[in-house]
Amino acid sequence: MNGYFITLEGGEGAGKTTVLKSLRNELQEKGFDVLTTREPGGIDIAEKIRQIILATEHTTMDGRTEALLYAAARRQHLVEKVFPALRKGKIVLCDRFIDSSLAYQGYARELGMDEVFSINQFAIQDCMPDLTLFFDITPKKGLKRISSNKDRERNRLDLEEMHFHEKVYEAYQLLVEKFPERIKVINADQPLERVEEDAITTLTRDLKEKSIELR
Ligand code: TMP
């Protein structure tokens, strides 16, 4: 596949969804063909799975069921949307991907990062991101940000205790250590315009280093 696959990761309230739009605009202005999407979701079947996973009334959902549903949504999203775009040479910007499963289900739910990686390997067939931007902000500050945004929908994972979000944050630090080539850290604990600037600079540098020509 000759496209370029970029994922955005971070805990709740890290600002990645907003930054994704600026990155898309920036890349489009430079002449790239860009597809933006999100997980879980992005296509009809995966959006339906998203509703099942995130419904606040599904309090009895087993951790492994949750991990398998994320992986199933991921698989369908890749096949229907991401693979075709990468084959056409597009830049794909995806809000969350496998690192979310490793952090939330593997580490915070304590299912094991290796175990969760292996069920995901079945789903993704080696399609790892070329670049991942991790938006770094402590859960306390991130959750404070979302609590002041009244329009944001609250999902089942938002309602987890602080300890869970702390573990998610810890897991991302481990992932950054484990994949230093792929995962670049963006300081998300600054005004949004600065976060956007840093993300654009990091992305542009990465594309240049990998000789993906900016037109
Ligand atoms: P978001 O669209 O607000 O990021 O919500 C998706 C939620 O799902 C968020 O709490 C992170 C969580 N999630 C996982 O736990 N595992 C995953 O693999 C993905 C993609 C998301």
CSV table of C-alpha atoms and ligand atoms in Angstrom, one decimal:
chain,number,residue,atom,x,y,z
A,1,MET,CA,0.0,0.0,0.0
A,2,ASN,CA,1.5,3.3,-1.0
A,3,GLY,CA,-0.4,5.7,1.3
A,4,TYR,CA,0.6,7.0,4.7
A,5,PHE,CA,-1.3,6.0,7.9
A,6,ILE,CA,-1.3,8.4,10.8
A,7,THR,CA,-3.1,7.8,14.1
A,8,LEU,CA,-3.9,10.2,16.9
A,9,GLU,CA,-3.9,8.9,20.5
A,10,GLY,CA,-4.4,10.1,24.0
A,11,GLY,CA,-6.7,10.0,27.0
A,12,GLU,CA,-10.0,11.8,27.4
A,13,GLY,CA,-9.9,15.6,26.7
A,14,ALA,CA,-6.5,15.6,25.1
A,15,GLY,CA,-7.8,17.7,22.2
A,16,LYS,CA,-6.8,15.2,19.4
A,17,THR,CA,-10.2,15.3,17.7
A,18,THR,CA,-9.9,19.1,17.3
A,19,VAL,CA,-6.3,18.9,16.2
A,20,LEU,CA,-7.2,16.3,13.6
A,21,LYS,CA,-9.2,18.8,11.7
A,22,SER,CA,-6.3,21.3,11.6
A,23,LEU,CA,-3.9,18.6,10.4
A,24,ARG,CA,-6.3,17.7,7.6
A,25,ASN,CA,-6.6,21.4,6.5
A,26,GLU,CA,-2.9,21.9,6.6
A,27,LEU,CA,-2.2,18.7,4.6
A,28,GLN,CA,-4.9,19.5,2.0
A,29,GLU,CA,-3.5,23.0,1.5
A,30,LYS,CA,-0.2,21.4,0.8
A,31,GLY,CA,-1.8,19.3,-2.0
A,32,PHE,CA,-2.2,16.0,-0.2
A,33,ASP,CA,-5.2,13.7,-0.7
A,34,VAL,CA,-6.4,13.2,2.9
A,35,LEU,CA,-8.9,10.9,4.5
A,36,THR,CA,-10.0,11.6,8.1
A,37,THR,CA,-11.8,9.0,10.2
A,38,ARG,CA,-12.2,7.7,13.7
A,39,GLU,CA,-12.3,4.6,15.8
A,40,PRO,CA,-14.4,2.9,16.9
A,41,GLY,CA,-16.6,3.9,14.0
A,42,GLY,CA,-15.9,5.6,10.7
A,43,ILE,CA,-18.3,3.4,8.8
A,44,ASP,CA,-21.8,2.1,9.4
A,45,ILE,CA,-21.1,-1.3,10.9
A,46,ALA,CA,-18.3,0.0,13.1
A,47,GLU,CA,-20.5,3.0,14.3
A,48,LYS,CA,-23.1,0.4,15.3
A,49,ILE,CA,-20.5,-1.6,17.2
A,50,ARG,CA,-19.4,1.7,18.8
A,51,GLN,CA,-22.9,2.3,20.1
A,52,ILE,CA,-22.9,-1.1,21.7
A,53,ILE,CA,-19.5,-0.7,23.4
A,54,LEU,CA,-20.0,2.8,24.6
A,55,ALA,CA,-23.7,2.7,25.8
A,56,THR,CA,-23.7,3.8,29.4
A,57,GLU,CA,-26.3,1.1,30.3
A,58,HIS,CA,-24.0,-1.7,29.2
A,59,THR,CA,-22.4,-1.9,32.7
A,60,THR,CA,-22.1,-5.7,32.6
A,61,MET,CA,-19.9,-5.8,29.5
A,62,ASP,CA,-17.0,-8.2,30.1
A,63,GLY,CA,-13.5,-6.8,29.4
A,64,ARG,CA,-12.7,-9.4,26.8
A,65,THR,CA,-16.0,-8.8,25.0
A,66,GLU,CA,-15.1,-5.1,25.0
A,67,ALA,CA,-11.6,-5.8,23.5
A,68,LEU,CA,-13.1,-8.2,20.9
A,69,LEU,CA,-15.7,-5.6,19.9
A,70,TYR,CA,-13.1,-2.9,19.4
A,71,ALA,CA,-11.0,-5.3,17.3
A,72,ALA,CA,-14.1,-6.3,15.2
A,73,ALA,CA,-14.9,-2.6,14.6
A,74,ARG,CA,-11.3,-2.0,13.7
A,75,ARG,CA,-11.2,-4.9,11.2
A,76,GLN,CA,-14.4,-3.7,9.3
A,77,HIS,CA,-13.2,-0.1,9.3
A,78,LEU,CA,-9.8,-1.1,7.9
A,79,VAL,CA,-11.4,-3.3,5.1
A,80,GLU,CA,-14.1,-0.8,4.1
A,81,LYS,CA,-12.3,2.5,4.5
A,82,VAL,CA,-8.6,2.6,5.4
A,83,PHE,CA,-7.2,-0.1,3.1
A,84,PRO,CA,-8.8,1.3,0.0
A,85,ALA,CA,-7.6,4.8,0.8
A,86,LEU,CA,-4.1,3.6,1.5
A,87,ARG,CA,-4.1,1.7,-1.8
A,88,LYS,CA,-5.0,4.9,-3.6
A,89,GLY,CA,-2.0,6.6,-2.0
A,90,LYS,CA,-4.0,8.8,0.4
A,91,ILE,CA,-2.8,10.1,3.8
A,92,VAL,CA,-5.2,8.6,6.4
A,93,LEU,CA,-5.6,10.5,9.7
A,94,CYS,CA,-7.4,8.3,12.2
A,95,ASP,CA,-8.6,9.4,15.6
A,96,ARG,CA,-7.5,6.4,17.8
A,97,PHE,CA,-6.3,2.9,16.6
A,98,ILE,CA,-4.6,-0.2,18.1
A,99,ASP,CA,-2.7,1.8,20.8
A,100,SER,CA,-6.1,2.7,22.4
A,101,SER,CA,-6.9,-1.0,22.8
A,102,LEU,CA,-3.4,-1.7,24.2
A,103,ALA,CA,-3.8,1.1,26.7
A,104,TYR,CA,-7.5,0.8,27.7
A,105,GLN,CA,-8.2,-2.9,27.4
A,106,GLY,CA,-4.6,-4.3,27.6
A,107,TYR,CA,-3.3,-2.3,30.5
A,108,ALA,CA,-6.1,-0.4,32.3
A,109,ARG,CA,-8.5,-3.3,32.1
A,110,GLU,CA,-5.6,-5.6,32.9
A,111,LEU,CA,-6.2,-8.1,30.0
A,112,GLY,CA,-2.5,-7.9,29.1
A,113,MET,CA,-1.0,-5.8,26.4
A,114,ASP,CA,0.4,-8.9,24.6
A,115,GLU,CA,-2.9,-10.7,24.7
A,116,VAL,CA,-4.7,-7.7,23.3
A,117,PHE,CA,-2.0,-7.2,20.7
A,118,SER,CA,-2.5,-10.7,19.5
A,119,ILE,CA,-6.3,-10.5,19.0
A,120,ASN,CA,-5.6,-7.2,17.2
A,121,GLN,CA,-3.0,-8.7,15.0
A,122,PHE,CA,-5.7,-11.1,13.7
A,123,ALA,CA,-7.8,-8.0,12.9
A,124,ILE,CA,-5.1,-5.7,11.3
A,125,GLN,CA,-2.8,-8.2,9.6
A,126,ASP,CA,0.3,-6.2,10.2
A,127,CYS,CA,-1.2,-2.8,9.2
A,128,MET,CA,0.5,-0.7,11.9
A,129,PRO,CA,0.5,3.1,11.6
A,130,ASP,CA,3.4,4.8,9.9
A,131,LEU,CA,3.2,7.6,12.5
A,132,THR,CA,1.3,8.0,15.8
A,133,LEU,CA,0.9,11.3,17.6
A,134,PHE,CA,0.4,10.9,21.3
A,135,PHE,CA,-1.3,13.9,22.9
A,136,ASP,CA,0.2,14.1,26.3
A,137,ILE,CA,-1.9,15.6,29.2
A,138,THR,CA,-2.5,14.2,32.6
A,139,PRO,CA,-6.0,12.6,33.1
A,140,LYS,CA,-6.8,15.1,35.8
A,141,LYS,CA,-6.4,18.0,33.4
A,142,GLY,CA,-7.9,16.2,30.4
A,143,LEU,CA,-11.0,15.2,32.3
A,144,LYS,CA,-11.3,18.8,33.7
A,145,ARG,CA,-11.3,20.0,30.1
A,146,ILE,CA,-14.1,17.7,29.0
A,147,SER,CA,-16.2,18.4,32.1
A,148,SER,CA,-16.3,22.1,31.1
A,149,ASN,CA,-17.5,21.1,27.6
A,150,LYS,CA,-21.3,20.7,28.0
A,151,ASP,CA,-21.8,19.6,24.4
A,152,ARG,CA,-19.6,16.5,24.6
A,153,GLU,CA,-21.5,13.2,25.0
A,154,ARG,CA,-20.4,11.1,28.0
A,155,ASN,CA,-19.7,7.5,27.2
A,156,ARG,CA,-19.3,4.3,29.3
A,157,LEU,CA,-15.5,4.7,29.4
A,158,ASP,CA,-15.6,8.4,30.4
A,159,LEU,CA,-17.5,7.2,33.5
A,160,GLU,CA,-14.6,5.0,34.7
A,161,GLU,CA,-12.9,6.0,37.9
A,162,MET,CA,-9.8,8.2,38.0
A,163,HIS,CA,-7.6,5.2,38.7
A,164,PHE,CA,-8.6,3.7,35.3
A,165,HIS,CA,-7.7,6.9,33.5
A,166,GLU,CA,-4.4,7.1,35.4
A,167,LYS,CA,-3.6,3.6,34.2
A,168,VAL,CA,-4.5,4.5,30.6
A,169,TYR,CA,-2.0,7.4,30.9
A,170,GLU,CA,0.7,5.1,32.3
A,171,ALA,CA,0.1,2.7,29.5
A,172,TYR,CA,0.7,5.4,26.8
A,173,GLN,CA,4.0,6.2,28.5
A,174,LEU,CA,5.0,2.6,28.2
A,175,LEU,CA,4.0,2.5,24.5
A,176,VAL,CA,6.0,5.7,23.8
A,177,GLU,CA,9.0,3.9,25.3
A,178,LYS,CA,8.3,0.7,23.4
A,179,PHE,CA,7.8,2.3,20.0
A,180,PRO,CA,10.0,5.5,20.0
A,181,GLU,CA,10.3,5.5,16.2
A,182,ARG,CA,6.6,5.4,15.5
A,183,ILE,CA,5.0,7.3,18.4
A,184,LYS,CA,5.8,11.0,18.8
A,185,VAL,CA,4.7,13.0,21.8
A,186,ILE,CA,2.8,16.2,21.6
A,187,ASN,CA,2.5,18.4,24.7
A,188,ALA,CA,-1.3,18.7,24.9
A,189,ASP,CA,-1.1,20.7,28.2
A,190,GLN,CA,-1.0,24.1,26.5
A,191,PRO,CA,-3.4,26.3,24.6
A,192,LEU,CA,-5.0,24.6,21.6
A,193,GLU,CA,-3.3,26.8,19.0
A,194,ARG,CA,0.1,25.7,20.4
A,195,VAL,CA,-0.9,22.1,20.4
A,196,GLU,CA,-2.0,22.4,16.8
A,197,GLU,CA,1.3,24.1,15.8
A,198,ASP,CA,3.3,21.4,17.5
A,199,ALA,CA,1.3,18.6,15.9
A,200,ILE,CA,1.8,20.2,12.4
A,201,THR,CA,5.5,20.7,13.0
A,202,THR,CA,6.0,17.1,14.1
A,203,LEU,CA,4.0,15.7,11.2
A,204,THR,CA,5.8,17.8,8.6
A,205,ARG,CA,9.2,16.8,10.0
A,206,ASP,CA,8.2,13.1,9.9
A,207,LEU,CA,7.0,13.3,6.3
A,208,LYS,CA,10.2,15.1,5.3
A,209,GLU,CA,12.4,12.5,7.1
A,210,LYS,CA,10.6,9.8,5.3
A,211,SER,CA,11.0,11.6,2.0
A,212,ILE,CA,7.2,12.0,1.5
A,213,GLU,CA,7.4,15.1,-0.6
A,214,LEU,CA,5.3,18.2,0.3
A,215,ARG,CA,3.9,19.6,-2.8
B,1,TMP,P1,-13.7,8.9,21.8
B,1,TMP,O1,-14.4,8.8,20.5
B,1,TMP,O2,-14.3,9.9,22.7
B,1,TMP,O3,-12.3,8.9,21.8
B,1,TMP,O4,-14.3,7.6,22.6
B,1,TMP,C1,-13.9,6.3,22.3
B,1,TMP,C2,-13.7,5.7,23.7
B,1,TMP,O5,-13.3,4.3,23.4
B,1,TMP,C3,-12.6,6.3,24.5
B,1,TMP,O6,-12.9,6.3,25.9
B,1,TMP,C4,-11.4,5.4,24.3
B,1,TMP,C5,-12.1,4.1,24.1
B,1,TMP,N1,-11.4,3.1,23.2
B,1,TMP,C6,-10.9,1.9,23.8
B,1,TMP,O7,-11.1,1.7,25.0
B,1,TMP,N2,-10.3,1.0,23.0
B,1,TMP,C7,-10.1,1.2,21.7
B,1,TMP,O8,-9.5,0.4,21.0
B,1,TMP,C8,-10.6,2.5,21.1
B,1,TMP,C9,-10.4,2.7,19.6
B,1,TMP,C10,-11.2,3.3,21.9
